[in-house]
Coordinates of C-alpha atoms in Angstrom, one line a residue:
X1500 CA 48.8 86.9 102.0
X1501 CA 47.6 83.9 100.1
X1502 CA 47.7 85.9 96.8
X1503 CA 51.2 87.1 97.6
X1504 CA 52.5 83.6 98.5
X1505 CA 51.0 82.2 95.4
X1506 CA 52.4 84.9 93.1
X1507 CA 55.8 84.5 94.7
X1508 CA 55.7 80.7 94.1
X1509 CA 54.7 81.2 90.5
X1510 CA 57.6 83.7 90.0
X1511 CA 60.1 81.4 91.6
X1512 CA 59.0 78.4 89.4
X1513 CA 59.0 80.6 86.3
X1514 CA 62.6 81.7 87.0
X1515 CA 63.8 78.2 87.1
X1516 CA 62.6 77.4 83.5
X1517 CA 63.2 80.8 81.8
X1518 CA 66.4 82.4 80.6
X1519 CA 66.5 86.1 81.5
X1520 CA 68.7 88.2 79.3
X1521 CA 71.5 90.2 81.0
X1522 CA 71.3 87.9 84.0
X1523 CA 73.8 85.3 85.1
X1524 CA 73.3 81.6 85.3
X1525 CA 74.2 80.7 88.9
X1526 CA 77.1 78.3 88.8
X1527 CA 78.7 79.1 92.1
X1528 CA 78.6 81.8 94.8
X1529 CA 81.4 84.3 94.7
X1530 CA 80.3 86.3 97.7
X1531 CA 83.5 85.3 99.6
X1532 CA 85.5 87.4 97.1
X1533 CA 83.4 90.4 98.0
X1534 CA 83.1 90.1 101.8
X1535 CA 85.0 92.4 104.0
X1536 CA 88.2 91.3 105.5
X1537 CA 90.3 92.1 108.6
X1538 CA 88.9 94.1 111.5
X1539 CA 87.8 97.2 109.8
X1540 CA 85.2 98.5 112.3
X1541 CA 85.7 101.9 113.8
X1542 CA 86.4 102.9 117.4
X1543 CA 87.0 106.1 119.4
X1544 CA 90.5 106.4 118.0
X1545 CA 89.9 105.5 114.3
X1546 CA 86.5 105.7 112.7
X1547 CA 84.8 103.4 110.3
X1548 CA 84.9 106.2 107.7
X1549 CA 88.7 106.1 107.8
X1550 CA 89.3 109.3 109.8
X1551 CA 91.0 109.9 113.2
X1552 CA 88.3 109.4 115.8
X1553 CA 87.1 111.8 118.4
X1554 CA 89.7 110.4 120.9
X1555 CA 92.5 110.0 118.5
X1556 CA 95.9 110.8 120.0
X1557 CA 99.6 110.5 119.3
X1558 CA 102.6 111.3 121.3
X1559 CA 105.2 113.9 120.5
X1560 CA 109.0 114.3 120.7
X1561 CA 111.0 117.5 120.4
X1562 CA 114.8 117.2 119.9
X1563 CA 117.8 119.4 120.7
X1564 CA 120.9 118.0 119.0
X1565 CA 124.4 119.3 119.4
X1566 CA 127.1 117.3 117.6
X1567 CA 130.6 117.5 116.2
X1568 CA 131.9 115.8 113.0
X1569 CA 135.5 114.6 113.2
X1570 CA 136.7 114.2 109.6
X1571 CA 140.0 112.7 110.7
X1572 CA 138.4 109.7 112.6
X1573 CA 135.1 109.8 110.7
X1574 CA 133.1 110.1 113.9
X1575 CA 130.1 112.0 115.1
X1576 CA 129.8 112.8 118.8
X1577 CA 127.5 115.0 120.9
X1578 CA 124.4 115.0 122.9
X1579 CA 120.6 114.9 122.5
X1580 CA 117.8 116.2 124.7
X1581 CA 114.4 114.8 123.9
X1582 CA 111.3 116.4 125.3
X1583 CA 108.7 113.6 125.1
X1584 CA 105.0 114.1 125.7
X1585 CA 102.7 111.3 126.6
X1586 CA 99.3 112.2 125.1
X1587 CA 98.0 108.6 125.4
X1588 CA 95.3 107.7 127.8
X1589 CA 97.6 105.4 129.8
X1590 CA 100.6 105.8 132.0
X1591 CA 104.0 104.7 130.7
X1592 CA 106.5 102.9 132.9
X1593 CA 109.3 103.2 130.4
X1594 CA 110.2 104.8 127.0
X1595 CA 111.5 102.8 124.1
X1596 CA 114.3 104.5 122.1
X1597 CA 115.8 103.4 118.8
X1598 CA 119.6 103.2 118.5
X1599 CA 119.7 102.4 114.8
X1600 CA 123.5 102.9 114.5
X1601 CA 123.8 99.7 116.5
X1602 CA 122.8 97.9 113.3
X1603 CA 126.5 98.4 112.2
X1604 CA 128.0 95.9 114.6
X1605 CA 129.1 92.3 114.2
X1606 CA 126.4 90.8 116.4
X1607 CA 123.4 93.0 115.5
X1608 CA 120.2 91.2 114.4
X1609 CA 120.5 92.9 111.0
X1610 CA 124.1 91.7 110.5
X1611 CA 123.2 88.2 111.6
X1612 CA 120.2 88.0 109.3
X1613 CA 122.0 89.2 106.2
X1614 CA 122.9 86.5 103.8
X1615 CA 126.5 85.7 103.1
X1616 CA 126.0 87.0 99.6
X1617 CA 125.2 90.4 101.0
X1618 CA 122.9 92.8 99.2
X1619 CA 121.6 96.3 99.1
X1620 CA 121.1 96.4 102.9
X1621 CA 124.5 95.2 103.9
X1622 CA 126.4 97.4 106.3
X1623 CA 129.7 97.9 108.0
X1624 CA 130.2 96.1 111.3
X1625 CA 132.7 98.4 113.1
X1626 CA 130.2 100.9 114.3
X1627 CA 127.5 101.3 116.9
X1628 CA 126.8 103.8 119.6
X1629 CA 128.9 104.6 122.6
X1630 CA 126.5 106.1 125.2
X1631 CA 127.0 108.0 128.4
X1632 CA 125.2 110.2 130.9
X1633 CA 121.8 108.7 130.1
X1634 CA 118.9 110.2 132.1
X1635 CA 115.2 110.5 132.1
X1636 CA 113.8 113.4 134.2
X1637 CA 110.2 113.8 135.1
X1638 CA 108.3 115.9 137.7
X1639 CA 108.8 113.2 140.2
X1640 CA 112.5 112.5 139.8
X1641 CA 115.4 111.2 137.6
X1642 CA 116.1 107.7 136.4
X1643 CA 119.2 106.3 134.6
X1644 CA 118.1 102.7 134.4
X1645 CA 118.1 101.3 130.9
X1646 CA 118.5 98.1 128.9
X1647 CA 119.9 98.0 125.4
X1648 CA 118.8 95.2 123.1
X1649 CA 120.2 95.4 119.6
X1650 CA 118.8 98.6 118.0
X1651 CA 116.5 99.4 120.9
X1652 CA 116.9 100.9 124.4
X1653 CA 114.3 100.5 127.1
X1654 CA 114.6 103.5 129.4
X1655 CA 112.8 103.1 132.7
X1656 CA 111.3 106.0 134.5
X1657 CA 111.4 106.7 138.3
X1658 CA 107.6 106.6 138.3
X1659 CA 105.0 106.0 135.6
X1660 CA 104.6 108.9 133.2
X1661 CA 101.2 110.5 133.5
X1662 CA 98.7 110.0 130.8
X1663 CA 97.1 112.9 128.8
X1664 CA 100.1 115.2 128.7
X1665 CA 102.8 113.8 131.0
X1666 CA 106.3 115.0 130.0
X1667 CA 109.8 113.5 130.4
X1668 CA 113.1 115.0 129.5
X1669 CA 115.6 112.4 128.1
X1670 CA 119.2 113.2 127.8
X1671 CA 122.3 111.3 126.7
X1672 CA 125.7 111.7 125.1
X1673 CA 126.5 109.6 122.1
X1674 CA 129.2 108.8 119.7
X1675 CA 129.6 106.6 116.6
X1676 CA 131.8 106.0 113.7
X1677 CA 130.2 106.9 110.4
X1678 CA 130.1 103.7 108.3
X1679 CA 131.3 103.6 104.7
X1680 CA 128.5 101.2 103.8
X1681 CA 125.4 102.4 105.6
X1682 CA 122.9 100.0 104.1
X1683 CA 122.3 102.3 101.1
X1684 CA 120.8 104.9 103.4
X1685 CA 123.8 106.7 104.8
X1686 CA 127.6 106.5 104.8
X1687 CA 130.6 108.2 103.4
X1688 CA 132.1 108.5 100.0
X1689 CA 135.6 109.4 99.0
X1690 CA 135.9 111.7 95.9
X1691 CA 138.8 113.7 94.5
X1692 CA 138.2 116.8 96.6
X1693 CA 137.4 115.1 99.9
X1694 CA 134.9 112.9 101.8
X1695 CA 131.1 113.2 101.4
X1696 CA 129.3 112.4 104.7
X1697 CA 125.6 111.4 104.4
X1698 CA 124.2 111.3 107.9
X1699 CA 120.9 109.6 108.8
X1700 CA 119.7 107.4 111.6
X1701 CA 122.4 109.4 113.4
X1702 CA 120.8 110.2 116.8
X1703 CA 118.9 108.2 119.5
X1704 CA 115.2 108.7 118.9
X1705 CA 112.0 107.6 120.6
X1706 CA 109.9 104.8 119.1
X1707 CA 106.2 105.3 118.3
X1708 CA 103.7 104.4 121.0
X1709 CA 100.2 104.2 119.3
X1710 CA 96.7 102.9 119.8
X1711 CA 97.3 99.8 117.6
X1712 CA 100.2 97.8 119.1
X1713 CA 101.4 100.1 121.9
X1714 CA 105.2 100.4 121.6
X1715 CA 106.4 99.8 118.0
X1716 CA 109.8 98.1 118.7
X1717 CA 110.4 96.1 115.5
X1718 CA 114.2 95.9 115.3
X1719 CA 116.1 97.7 112.5
X1720 CA 117.2 94.8 110.3
X1721 CA 117.6 96.2 106.8
X1722 CA 114.8 96.5 104.3
X1723 CA 112.3 97.8 106.8
X1724 CA 112.4 101.6 107.1
X1725 CA 111.0 103.9 109.7
X1726 CA 108.1 104.9 111.9
X1727 CA 108.6 108.2 113.8
X1728 CA 106.8 110.6 116.0
X1729 CA 106.5 114.3 115.0
X1730 CA 108.1 117.2 116.8
X1731 CA 110.4 120.2 116.5
X1732 CA 114.1 120.0 116.0
X1733 CA 116.9 122.3 117.0
X1734 CA 120.2 121.1 115.5
X1735 CA 123.7 122.4 115.9
X1736 CA 126.5 120.7 113.8
X1737 CA 130.1 121.6 114.4
X1738 CA 132.5 120.6 111.6
X1739 CA 135.9 121.7 110.2
X1740 CA 135.6 125.2 108.7
X1741 CA 136.4 124.0 105.2
X1742 CA 133.3 121.7 105.1
X1743 CA 129.9 122.7 103.7
X1744 CA 127.0 121.4 105.8
X1745 CA 123.4 121.1 104.7
X1746 CA 120.6 119.8 106.8
X1747 CA 116.9 119.4 107.0
X1748 CA 115.4 122.7 108.2
X1749 CA 116.2 126.3 107.9
X1750 CA 119.8 127.6 108.5
X1751 CA 119.7 130.0 111.4
X1752 CA 123.1 131.6 111.2
X1753 CA 124.0 132.2 107.5
X1754 CA 126.1 135.2 108.3
X1755 CA 128.4 133.1 110.5
X1756 CA 128.9 130.1 108.1
X1757 CA 128.5 131.6 104.6
X1758 CA 130.8 134.2 103.0
X1759 CA 129.2 137.5 102.0
X1760 CA 129.1 136.5 98.4
X1761 CA 127.5 133.2 99.2
X1762 CA 124.8 135.1 101.2
X1763 CA 124.2 137.4 98.2
X1764 CA 123.9 134.4 95.9
X1765 CA 121.5 132.7 98.4
X1766 CA 119.3 135.8 98.3
X1767 CA 119.3 135.7 94.5
X1768 CA 118.4 132.1 94.4
X1769 CA 115.5 132.7 96.7
X1770 CA 114.0 134.8 94.0
X1771 CA 115.1 132.9 90.9
X1772 CA 113.3 130.2 88.9
X1773 CA 116.7 129.4 87.3
X1774 CA 119.5 127.6 89.1
X1775 CA 122.0 129.9 90.9
X1776 CA 125.4 128.8 92.1
X1777 CA 126.2 129.3 95.8
X1778 CA 129.5 127.5 95.5
X1779 CA 130.8 127.4 91.9
X1780 CA 132.7 124.3 90.6
X1781 CA 135.9 126.4 90.3
X1782 CA 135.6 127.5 93.9
X1783 CA 135.4 124.0 95.5
X1784 CA 138.1 123.5 98.1
X1785 CA 139.5 127.0 97.8
X1786 CA 139.6 129.8 100.5
X1787 CA 137.1 131.8 98.4
X1788 CA 134.4 129.3 99.4
X1789 CA 135.2 129.4 103.2
X1790 CA 134.4 132.0 105.9
X1791 CA 137.7 130.9 107.6
X1792 CA 140.5 128.6 106.6
X1793 CA 141.1 126.7 109.9
X1794 CA 139.3 125.6 113.0
X1795 CA 135.6 124.8 113.1
X1796 CA 132.3 126.3 112.3
X1797 CA 128.9 125.5 114.0
X1798 CA 126.0 125.3 111.6
X1799 CA 122.6 125.9 113.3
X1800 CA 119.3 124.6 111.8
X1801 CA 115.7 124.4 113.0
X1802 CA 112.7 122.5 111.7
X1803 CA 109.2 122.3 112.9
X1804 CA 106.6 119.5 112.9
X1805 CA 108.8 116.9 111.3
X1806 CA 109.4 113.3 112.0
X1807 CA 113.2 113.3 111.3
X1808 CA 116.2 115.3 110.2
X1809 CA 119.2 114.3 108.1
X1810 CA 122.3 116.1 107.0
X1811 CA 125.4 116.0 104.8
X1812 CA 128.9 117.6 104.9
X1813 CA 131.9 117.8 102.6
X1814 CA 134.6 120.1 101.4
X1815 CA 134.0 118.7 97.9
X1816 CA 130.5 120.2 97.4
X1817 CA 129.4 122.3 94.5
X1818 CA 126.3 124.0 95.8
X1819 CA 123.4 125.5 93.8
X1820 CA 119.8 126.5 94.4
X1821 CA 116.6 127.9 92.9
X1822 CA 113.2 129.2 94.1
X1823 CA 110.3 126.7 94.5
X1824 CA 106.8 128.0 93.9
X1825 CA 104.6 126.1 96.3
X1826 CA 101.2 127.7 95.7
X1827 CA 99.2 130.3 97.5
X1828 CA 102.1 132.7 97.3
X1829 CA 104.4 130.4 99.3
X1830 CA 108.0 129.8 98.1
X1831 CA 110.8 127.6 99.2
X1832 CA 114.4 126.8 98.1
X1833 CA 115.5 123.8 96.1
X1834 CA 119.1 123.0 96.5
X1835 CA 121.7 120.5 95.4
X1836 CA 125.2 119.7 96.6
X1837 CA 127.5 117.4 94.6
X1838 CA 131.2 116.8 93.8
X1839 CA 132.9 117.7 90.5
X1840 CA 132.6 114.0 89.5
X1841 CA 128.8 114.6 89.3
X1842 CA 128.9 117.9 87.5
X1843 CA 127.5 118.4 84.0
X1844 CA 124.3 119.2 82.1
X1845 CA 123.4 115.6 81.6
X1846 CA 124.0 115.0 85.3
X1847 CA 123.8 116.9 88.6
X1848 CA 123.8 120.4 87.1
X1849 CA 120.1 119.7 86.5
X1850 CA 119.5 118.3 90.0
X1851 CA 118.0 121.5 91.4
X1852 CA 115.8 121.8 88.3
X1853 CA 114.5 118.3 88.9
X1854 CA 114.1 118.9 92.7
X1855 CA 112.2 122.1 92.0
X1856 CA 109.8 120.5 89.5
X1857 CA 109.1 117.5 91.6
X1858 CA 108.3 119.5 94.8
X1859 CA 106.2 122.0 92.9
X1860 CA 104.1 119.3 91.1
X1861 CA 103.3 117.4 94.4
X1862 CA 102.7 120.6 96.3
X1863 CA 100.3 122.0 93.8
X1864 CA 98.5 118.7 93.0
X1865 CA 98.3 116.8 96.3
X1866 CA 99.2 118.7 99.4
X1867 CA 101.3 121.8 100.1
X1868 CA 104.9 121.2 100.7
X1869 CA 105.4 122.1 104.4
X1870 CA 109.2 122.8 104.5
X1871 CA 111.2 125.7 103.2
X1872 CA 114.1 123.6 101.9
X1873 CA 114.4 120.6 99.6
X1874 CA 118.1 119.5 99.3
X1875 CA 119.4 116.9 97.0
X1876 CA 122.7 115.4 98.1
X1877 CA 125.0 113.4 95.7
X1878 CA 126.4 110.6 97.8
X1879 CA 127.2 106.9 97.8
X1880 CA 123.6 106.2 98.6
X1881 CA 121.5 104.9 95.6
X1882 CA 118.5 106.7 96.8
X1883 CA 117.1 107.5 100.2
X1884 CA 114.6 110.1 101.6
X1885 CA 114.4 112.2 104.7
X1886 CA 112.2 115.3 105.4
X1887 CA 113.6 118.1 103.2
X1888 CA 116.7 116.1 102.3
X1889 CA 117.4 113.3 99.8
X1890 CA 120.5 111.2 99.2
X1891 CA 120.9 110.1 95.6
X1892 CA 123.7 108.4 93.7
X1893 CA 126.5 110.7 92.7
X1894 CA 126.8 108.7 89.5
X1895 CA 123.1 109.2 88.4
X1896 CA 122.5 111.2 85.3
X1897 CA 119.8 111.9 82.7
X1898 CA 116.5 110.0 83.2
X1899 CA 118.0 108.0 86.1
X1900 CA 118.8 111.2 88.0
X1901 CA 115.3 112.6 87.4
X1902 CA 113.7 109.3 88.4
X1903 CA 115.6 108.9 91.7
X1904 CA 115.3 112.6 92.6
X1905 CA 111.6 112.6 91.9
X1906 CA 111.0 109.4 93.8
X1907 CA 112.9 110.4 96.9
X1908 CA 111.3 113.9 97.1
X1909 CA 107.9 112.3 96.6
X1910 CA 108.5 110.6 99.9
X1911 CA 108.1 113.9 101.6
X1912 CA 104.3 113.2 101.1
X1913 CA 104.5 109.4 101.9
X1914 CA 105.6 108.9 104.7
X1915 CA 106.9 112.3 105.8
X1916 CA 103.5 114.1 105.8
X1917 CA 101.3 111.0 105.9
X1918 CA 103.2 109.2 108.7
X1919 CA 102.6 105.5 108.0
X1920 CA 104.6 102.7 109.5
X1921 CA 107.2 101.9 106.8
X1922 CA 108.8 99.1 108.8
X1923 CA 105.6 97.0 108.5
X1924 CA 103.7 98.5 105.6
X1925 CA 106.3 99.6 103.0
X1926 CA 103.6 99.6 100.4
X1927 CA 101.9 102.6 102.1
X1928 CA 104.9 104.8 101.3
X1929 CA 106.8 103.2 98.4
X1930 CA 103.8 102.1 96.4
X1931 CA 101.9 105.4 96.9
X1932 CA 105.0 107.2 95.9
X1933 CA 105.7 105.3 92.8
X1934 CA 102.1 106.0 91.8
X1935 CA 102.4 109.8 92.1
X1936 CA 105.9 109.6 90.5
X1937 CA 104.1 108.4 87.3
X1938 CA 102.0 111.6 87.0
X1939 CA 104.9 113.9 87.9
X1940 CA 107.1 112.3 85.3
X1941 CA 104.3 112.7 82.7
X1942 CA 104.1 116.4 83.6
X1943 CA 107.9 117.2 83.7
X1944 CA 109.1 119.2 80.8
X1945 CA 106.3 117.8 78.5
X1946 CA 107.2 114.2 79.1
X1947 CA 111.0 114.5 78.7
X1948 CA 111.6 111.2 80.5
X1949 CA 109.6 108.0 80.3
X1950 CA 107.4 106.9 83.1
X1951 CA 107.8 103.4 84.5
X1952 CA 104.3 103.0 86.0
X1953 CA 101.9 103.4 83.1
X1954 CA 101.4 99.7 82.3
X1955 CA 100.3 97.3 85.1
X1956 CA 100.7 94.6 82.4
X1957 CA 104.4 94.8 82.7
X1958 CA 104.0 93.0 86.1
X1959 CA 102.5 89.8 84.6
X1960 CA 105.9 88.0 84.7
X1961 CA 106.0 88.6 88.4
X1962 CA 102.3 88.0 89.0
X1963 CA 102.6 84.5 87.4
X1964 CA 105.8 83.6 89.2
X1965 CA 105.7 80.7 91.6
X1966 CA 107.9 82.7 94.0
X1967 CA 105.7 85.7 94.1
X1968 CA 104.7 87.2 97.4
X1969 CA 101.8 89.4 98.5
X1970 CA 101.9 93.2 99.0
X1971 CA 101.2 92.6 102.7
X1972 CA 104.5 90.8 103.2
X1973 CA 106.7 92.7 105.7
X1974 CA 109.7 94.2 103.9
X1975 CA 112.2 92.4 106.2
X1976 CA 110.5 89.1 105.4
X1977 CA 110.1 89.5 101.7
X1978 CA 112.5 87.8 99.3
X1979 CA 114.9 90.6 98.3
X1980 CA 114.1 89.8 94.7
X1981 CA 110.4 90.4 95.3
X1982 CA 110.7 93.6 97.5
X1983 CA 110.5 95.9 94.5
X1984 CA 107.2 94.3 93.5
X1985 CA 105.6 93.8 96.9
X1986 CA 106.5 97.3 98.2
X1987 CA 106.7 99.4 95.0
X1988 CA 105.3 98.3 91.8
X1989 CA 102.3 96.1 92.6
X1990 CA 100.7 98.6 95.1
X1991 CA 101.4 101.4 92.6
X1992 CA 99.7 99.4 89.9
X1993 CA 96.8 98.9 92.3
X1994 CA 96.3 102.6 92.7
X1995 CA 96.7 103.1 88.9
X1996 CA 94.0 100.5 88.3
X1997 CA 91.7 102.3 90.7
X1998 CA 92.2 105.7 89.0
X1999 CA 92.4 104.7 85.4
X2000 CA 90.1 101.7 85.2
X2001 CA 87.9 101.0 88.3
X2002 CA 86.8 104.4 89.8
X2003 CA 87.8 107.2 87.4
X2004 CA 89.9 110.3 87.8
X2005 CA 87.5 112.6 89.6
X2006 CA 86.3 110.3 92.4
X2007 CA 89.8 108.8 92.9
X2008 CA 91.5 112.2 93.1
X2009 CA 88.9 113.4 95.6
X2010 CA 89.6 110.3 97.8
X2011 CA 93.3 110.4 97.4
X2012 CA 93.6 114.1 98.3
X2013 CA 91.2 113.7 101.2
X2014 CA 93.3 110.8 102.6
X2015 CA 96.4 112.9 102.5
X2016 CA 94.7 115.9 104.2
X2017 CA 93.0 113.7 106.7
X2018 CA 96.1 111.9 107.9
X2019 CA 98.7 114.6 107.4
X2020 CA 101.2 114.4 110.4
X2021 CA 99.3 111.5 111.8
X2022 CA 99.7 107.7 111.8
X2023 CA 97.3 105.9 109.4
X2024 CA 97.1 102.1 109.3
X2025 CA 96.1 100.1 106.2
X2026 CA 92.5 99.8 107.3
X2027 CA 92.3 103.6 107.7
X2028 CA 93.3 104.0 104.0
X2029 CA 90.8 101.3 102.9
X2030 CA 87.9 102.7 105.0
X2031 CA 88.6 106.3 104.0
X2032 CA 88.9 105.5 100.3
X2033 CA 85.6 103.6 100.3
X2034 CA 83.7 106.3 102.1
X2035 CA 84.9 109.1 99.9
X2036 CA 84.4 107.2 96.6
X2037 CA 81.2 105.6 97.7
X2038 CA 82.4 102.2 96.6
X2039 CA 82.7 98.9 98.5
X2040 CA 86.2 97.9 97.3
X2041 CA 86.7 94.9 99.6
X2042 CA 87.0 92.6 96.6
X2043 CA 89.9 94.7 95.3
X2044 CA 91.8 95.2 98.6
X2045 CA 91.5 91.5 99.4
X2046 CA 92.5 90.3 95.9
X2047 CA 95.2 92.8 95.0
X2048 CA 96.6 94.0 98.3
X2049 CA 96.1 91.0 100.6
X2050 CA 96.1 88.1 98.2
X2051 CA 98.3 86.4 95.6
X2052 CA 95.6 85.7 93.0
X2053 CA 95.4 87.0 89.5
X2054 CA 93.1 88.6 87.0
X2055 CA 91.9 86.5 84.0
X2056 CA 88.9 87.7 82.1
X2057 CA 87.9 86.1 78.9
X2058 CA 85.4 86.0 76.0
X2059 CA 83.6 82.7 75.7
X2060 CA 81.4 83.3 72.7
X2061 CA 79.5 85.8 70.6
X2062 CA 76.3 84.7 69.0
X2063 CA 73.2 86.3 67.4
X2064 CA 70.0 86.5 69.4
X2065 CA 66.6 87.7 67.9
X2066 CA 68.3 90.2 65.7
X2067 CA 70.7 91.3 68.4
X2068 CA 73.8 89.7 69.9
X2069 CA 74.8 87.9 73.0
X2070 CA 78.3 88.1 74.4
X2071 CA 79.3 85.6 77.0
X2072 CA 82.2 86.5 79.3
X2073 CA 84.0 84.5 82.0
X2074 CA 86.1 85.2 85.0
X2075 CA 88.8 82.5 85.3
X2076 CA 91.0 84.4 87.7
X2077 CA 90.9 84.9 91.5
X2078 CA 90.3 88.6 91.4
X2079 CA 87.0 89.9 90.0
X2080 CA 87.2 93.1 87.9
X2081 CA 84.8 95.4 86.2
X2082 CA 84.7 94.6 82.5
X2083 CA 85.3 97.0 79.6
X2084 CA 85.2 95.7 76.1
X2085 CA 85.2 97.2 72.6
X2086 CA 82.7 95.9 70.1
X2087 CA 83.7 96.4 66.4
X2088 CA 81.1 95.9 63.8
X2089 CA 81.5 94.8 60.2
X2090 CA 81.0 98.4 59.0
X2091 CA 84.0 99.3 61.3
X2092 CA 81.9 101.3 63.7
X2093 CA 82.6 100.5 67.3
X2094 CA 81.5 101.1 70.8
X2095 CA 82.9 100.5 74.3
X2096 CA 80.7 98.8 76.9
X2097 CA 81.4 98.8 80.6
X2098 CA 80.0 96.3 83.1
X2099 CA 80.3 96.6 86.9
X2100 CA 82.3 94.2 89.0
X2101 CA 79.0 92.9 90.6
X2102 CA 78.4 90.7 87.5
X2103 CA 80.8 88.2 89.1
X2104 CA 79.2 88.3 92.6
X2105 CA 77.1 85.2 92.0
X2106 CA 79.3 83.3 89.6
X2107 CA 82.1 83.2 87.0
X2108 CA 80.0 83.5 83.8
X2109 CA 78.0 86.4 82.4
X2110 CA 76.0 86.9 79.2
X2111 CA 75.4 90.5 78.0
X2112 CA 72.8 91.5 75.3
X2113 CA 74.0 93.9 72.7
X2114 CA 71.0 95.9 71.5
X2115 CA 72.3 96.5 68.0
X2116 CA 71.2 94.9 64.8
X2117 CA 74.7 95.3 63.2
X2118 CA 76.8 92.2 62.7
X2119 CA 79.8 92.0 65.1
X2120 CA 83.3 91.5 63.6
X2121 CA 85.5 91.7 66.6
X2122 CA 85.3 92.0 70.4
X2123 CA 88.3 93.1 72.5
X2124 CA 88.5 93.0 76.3
X2125 CA 90.2 96.0 78.0
X2126 CA 90.9 97.8 74.7
X2127 CA 93.2 100.3 76.5
X2128 CA 95.3 97.4 77.8
X2129 CA 95.3 98.6 81.4
X2130 CA 94.5 95.6 83.5
X2131 CA 97.3 92.9 84.0
X2132 CA 95.3 90.1 82.7
X2133 CA 97.5 87.0 82.9
X2134 CA 96.0 85.3 79.9
X2135 CA 95.6 87.5 76.8
X2136 CA 94.7 84.6 74.6
X2137 CA 91.1 84.7 75.6
X2138 CA 90.8 88.5 75.5
X2139 CA 89.8 88.8 71.8
X2140 CA 87.0 87.3 69.7
X2141 CA 87.1 87.5 65.9
X2142 CA 84.3 86.5 63.5
X2143 CA 85.4 83.5 61.5

């Protein structure tokens, strides 16, 4: 022990007077940048490895919907029956139900929190639900007691609903006026041949009850989107006979609502990689496109294991379709409906081609597309997604139409398959989606259109703005000018940095695909993503989650000096930013030979300065940090060293 103690003392004293190459002089302790953050420990419901735990549960809701569209008064009326199953380990005294059409009233919280200048999420104020015959039936009795608060209804039960499988049948009749301006998510549009109805948030639906906060009852204000339970849907829509209706799910009665020729065209489209008309432009509004010329028709659709359904109706629709190849021999049908105003080869005539390509790319590269239909609807909505249905601007064309189509259908993976809480964590669907959009755009038609997510450096203007906000800012709280960055571009850039700079393609792709598969049709939280990603990649990434996703700091790496040392060279680097990063730099020698050197992020764990030894007798002419220009370094002036 004496010998050990003496040797240790000698080594400690020696280390204080010697300079060890490839080691850092300790200026300050940066461990706080690398420590874990938030409560990321596992439990029985969610494991520390980022998987659903052995006792993970989620509730379920199946819907029967039977509604009628009145195109004279622009109303939807009908009834809903919800079969709700309580799989949680606790009894429930009441059920919370969302009434999101109540956003379109003068005194809704959304209306009252919209600035006088308005914005994308402005909406009409002459709508809202009229409800009747509300009931909740359990094995023990029936209750009709409820309280409506803004966009939520609290429906009380006669007795607490049993845990671990208790069921309640909820029924009600509802009616609402379809808004013209539906917060850029739904509404109606007048075109030459009629009205286009885009219907979403159109029926009362249960809120999510989970193991994290219990009932998720955040009001529907505007920017915050949705958080839904999964279930099966049986939908019947009665509309005037001269209207074409499309909906999430599979049409159950084509022989009743389609002409014989339309049925034949449909069958042809199911087998064709090229777009096939179901209703041709010259047939729009004419008897040839209708199974009958007066009265109404009821369109019947079914969809399984989905979190929502949306639909559209119009007598102005051109309708075309093509087969989707989804892998493993599975096929589906890409469809588009659009008015004559949107027709043309630089516009919506290519919509089905875009839809097909988008769905096929994501299905074959990330996770199989679970639905048979993917329907793109030209509407007044700039861009909004629902399972199997997207609403995109009828005025979009060219790269703009590709971009919005690809983005909205990408949402079928985030959050339609991976069911995150959009109302709180918009970045978990918007950011992830923008990220995968980059690769689908690169792949489409050999790069026909430019990708908007290949350069995180394009964010520097925002990252250095005094008004910037963090990714973790709730969408309804974020400054409207910042929402595109907090929810879309900054989180997408974060994933891009992980794949292209920090982790590498193979390990990133393994983790990303595993996350999708692990949380398909479930409800992941941010920590589930962080934990799962770290466990699959084998990297402690707390420094990156904390700095990029839960912070407002920036990246600023620099070169301090390059000097000779015993026939070799020393390169001293510095970290002047708040987010540490691995370092890649290119060394160019006077003979124009070059090499790229990579250093791990841990060089910054004990301080902000690092000296690296280049074991090369050649003279250095130039050193360039991040030669591929991937990281959004906010100060490029210290990224290059040149020999004088």
